[in-house]
Amino acid sequence: DSGVTQTPKHLITATGQRVTLRCSPRSGDLSVYWYQQSLDQGLQFLIQYYNGEERAKGNILERFSAQQFPDLHSELNLSSLELGDSALYFCASSPRGSGAHYNEQFFGPGTRLTVL
Amino acid sequence: GENVEQHPSTLSVQEGDSAVIKCTYSDSASNYFPWYKQELGKRPQLIIDIRSNVGEKKDQRIAVTLNKTAKHFSLHITETQPEDSAVYFCAASLGTSYDKVIFGPGTSLSVIP
């Protein structure tokens, strides 16, 4: 167990709908990252937040948005869903510049999104 | 933009043989290179990492080498076992933004008993 939690574990919805994925980082970690992993695909970086502020953006669609709240949990909002959005969405967290865990990202179990 | 390439995309080895996965990166400022293992249906997990001030690091059957001049690094697994079968991702930190890494596309390793 990495200490990162994600809910829900599975999500099935229809095209055109909107969903929210939730992530709670490890205690003390300030950075949260979101990744999309489609079938047989690698980890596509979507977005990173650090202590409540957006830090970096990857290939995130305009239909997707995210935020990090004061308690450091993060939510990824996916709207106007399309079939191609079906994927495993991972959240990861990391501390910032501290000892042996410098840069290491701890991944959550993922949310499997199925768009029908 | 910054990029990490990884080869091969798939690799099959006989149990007991060695496996080598190679990665190249484009950002000369990268200073941290982790490797993650993802078993089927599970989360990626860090298995080993190396920082730019060392050229090689070993942890039991796993070793990683780094050549900063050539901007490439490799994962070596010796005495492979069936439980080593997984997808392996290399990654490189993004320059001065040391808390962000760019992942390679992954290598699917199959160890045949």
PDB file of C-alpha atoms in Angstrom, chain A residues 1-4 31 33 35 37 41-43 45 48 50 55-58 88 90 94-97 99-110 112, chain B residues 31-34 36 38-47 49 51 57 87 89-106:
ATOM      1  CA  ASP A   1       0.000   0.000   0.000  1.00  0.00           C
ATOM      2  CA  SER A   2       1.534   3.290  -1.143  1.00  0.00           C
ATOM      3  CA  GLY A   3      -0.548   5.490   1.133  1.00  0.00           C
ATOM      4  CA  VAL A   4      -2.217   7.190  -1.822  1.00  0.00           C
ATOM      5  CA  SER A  31       2.630  17.324  -4.989  1.00  0.00           C
ATOM      6  CA  TYR A  33       0.112  14.202 -10.340  1.00  0.00           C
ATOM      7  CA  TYR A  35      -1.843  10.262 -15.345  1.00  0.00           C
ATOM      8  CA  GLN A  37      -3.182   5.004 -19.032  1.00  0.00           C
ATOM      9  CA  GLN A  41      -0.389   2.504 -23.449  1.00  0.00           C
ATOM     10  CA  GLY A  42       2.167   4.100 -21.247  1.00  0.00           C
ATOM     11  CA  LEU A  43       1.620   6.668 -18.568  1.00  0.00           C
ATOM     12  CA  PHE A  45       1.070  12.812 -17.799  1.00  0.00           C
ATOM     13  CA  GLN A  48       0.581  18.351 -11.569  1.00  0.00           C
ATOM     14  CA  TYR A  50       1.878  21.510  -5.765  1.00  0.00           C
ATOM     15  CA  ARG A  55       2.633  23.365 -11.392  1.00  0.00           C
ATOM     16  CA  ALA A  56       2.817  21.649 -14.753  1.00  0.00           C
ATOM     17  CA  LYS A  57       0.534  20.616 -17.564  1.00  0.00           C
ATOM     18  CA  GLY A  58       0.891  17.720 -19.922  1.00  0.00           C
ATOM     19  CA  LEU A  88      -7.113   3.827 -16.086  1.00  0.00           C
ATOM     20  CA  PHE A  90      -3.695   7.183 -11.800  1.00  0.00           C
ATOM     21  CA  SER A  94       5.502  13.003  -3.960  1.00  0.00           C
ATOM     22  CA  PRO A  95       7.246  14.960  -1.250  1.00  0.00           C
ATOM     23  CA  ARG A  96       9.438  17.844  -2.144  1.00  0.00           C
ATOM     24  CA  GLY A  97      13.206  17.606  -1.908  1.00  0.00           C
ATOM     25  CA  GLY A  99      16.130  12.813   1.678  1.00  0.00           C
ATOM     26  CA  ALA A 100      15.759   9.355   0.217  1.00  0.00           C
ATOM     27  CA  HIS A 101      12.358  10.018  -1.250  1.00  0.00           C
ATOM     28  CA  TYR A 102      13.573  12.864  -3.398  1.00  0.00           C
ATOM     29  CA  ASN A 103      11.378  12.888  -6.511  1.00  0.00           C
ATOM     30  CA  GLU A 104       9.857   9.450  -5.922  1.00  0.00           C
ATOM     31  CA  GLN A 105       6.242   9.318  -6.957  1.00  0.00           C
ATOM     32  CA  PHE A 106       3.886   7.054  -5.042  1.00  0.00           C
ATOM     33  CA  PHE A 107       1.001   5.868  -7.139  1.00  0.00           C
ATOM     34  CA  GLY A 108      -2.521   5.222  -6.050  1.00  0.00           C
ATOM     35  CA  PRO A 109      -4.451   2.105  -7.137  1.00  0.00           C
ATOM     36  CA  GLY A 110      -6.102   3.937 -10.017  1.00  0.00           C
ATOM     37  CA  ARG A 112     -10.831   2.531 -14.104  1.00  0.00           C
TER      38      ARG A 112
ATOM     39  CA  ASN B  31      19.310  14.628 -12.702  1.00  0.00           C
ATOM     40  CA  TYR B  32      17.032  11.866 -11.464  1.00  0.00           C
ATOM     41  CA  PHE B  33      16.172   8.607 -13.235  1.00  0.00           C
ATOM     42  CA  PRO B  34      13.666   6.246 -11.632  1.00  0.00           C
ATOM     43  CA  TYR B  36       8.889   1.714 -12.197  1.00  0.00           C
ATOM     44  CA  GLN B  38       3.749  -2.251 -13.230  1.00  0.00           C
ATOM     45  CA  GLU B  39       2.241  -5.697 -12.886  1.00  0.00           C
ATOM     46  CA  LEU B  40      -0.953  -6.431 -14.761  1.00  0.00           C
ATOM     47  CA  GLY B  41      -3.850  -4.489 -13.311  1.00  0.00           C
ATOM     48  CA  LYS B  42      -1.773  -2.907 -10.577  1.00  0.00           C
ATOM     49  CA  ARG B  43      -0.190   0.439  -9.838  1.00  0.00           C
ATOM     50  CA  PRO B  44       3.327   1.375 -10.971  1.00  0.00           C
ATOM     51  CA  GLN B  45       5.857   0.946  -8.196  1.00  0.00           C
ATOM     52  CA  LEU B  46       9.369   2.298  -7.929  1.00  0.00           C
ATOM     53  CA  ILE B  47      11.947  -0.494  -8.074  1.00  0.00           C
ATOM     54  CA  ASP B  49      16.406   4.940  -9.069  1.00  0.00           C
ATOM     55  CA  ARG B  51      20.832  10.231  -9.447  1.00  0.00           C
ATOM     56  CA  LYS B  57      23.488   1.387  -8.642  1.00  0.00           C
ATOM     57  CA  VAL B  87       5.732  -3.610 -17.767  1.00  0.00           C
ATOM     58  CA  PHE B  89       8.831   2.249 -17.245  1.00  0.00           C
ATOM     59  CA  CYS B  90      11.917   4.402 -17.166  1.00  0.00           C
ATOM     60  CA  ALA B  91      11.651   8.095 -16.382  1.00  0.00           C
ATOM     61  CA  ALA B  92      13.801  11.191 -16.271  1.00  0.00           C
ATOM     62  CA  SER B  93      13.336  14.312 -14.219  1.00  0.00           C
ATOM     63  CA  LEU B  94      12.444  17.453 -16.098  1.00  0.00           C
ATOM     64  CA  GLY B  95      15.439  19.728 -15.664  1.00  0.00           C
ATOM     65  CA  THR B  96      15.121  22.202 -12.844  1.00  0.00           C
ATOM     66  CA  SER B  97      11.557  21.109 -12.125  1.00  0.00           C
ATOM     67  CA  TYR B  98      12.964  18.235 -10.134  1.00  0.00           C
ATOM     68  CA  ASP B  99       9.643  17.014  -8.861  1.00  0.00           C
ATOM     69  CA  LYS B 100       8.299  16.206 -12.300  1.00  0.00           C
ATOM     70  CA  VAL B 101       9.430  13.257 -14.364  1.00  0.00           C
ATOM     71  CA  ILE B 102       8.784  12.256 -17.945  1.00  0.00           C
ATOM     72  CA  PHE B 103       8.008   8.559 -18.431  1.00  0.00           C
ATOM     73  CA  GLY B 104       9.150   6.391 -21.279  1.00  0.00           C
ATOM     74  CA  PRO B 105       6.539   4.346 -23.194  1.00  0.00           C
ATOM     75  CA  GLY B 106       7.266   1.138 -21.280  1.00  0.00           C
TER      76      GLY B 106
END
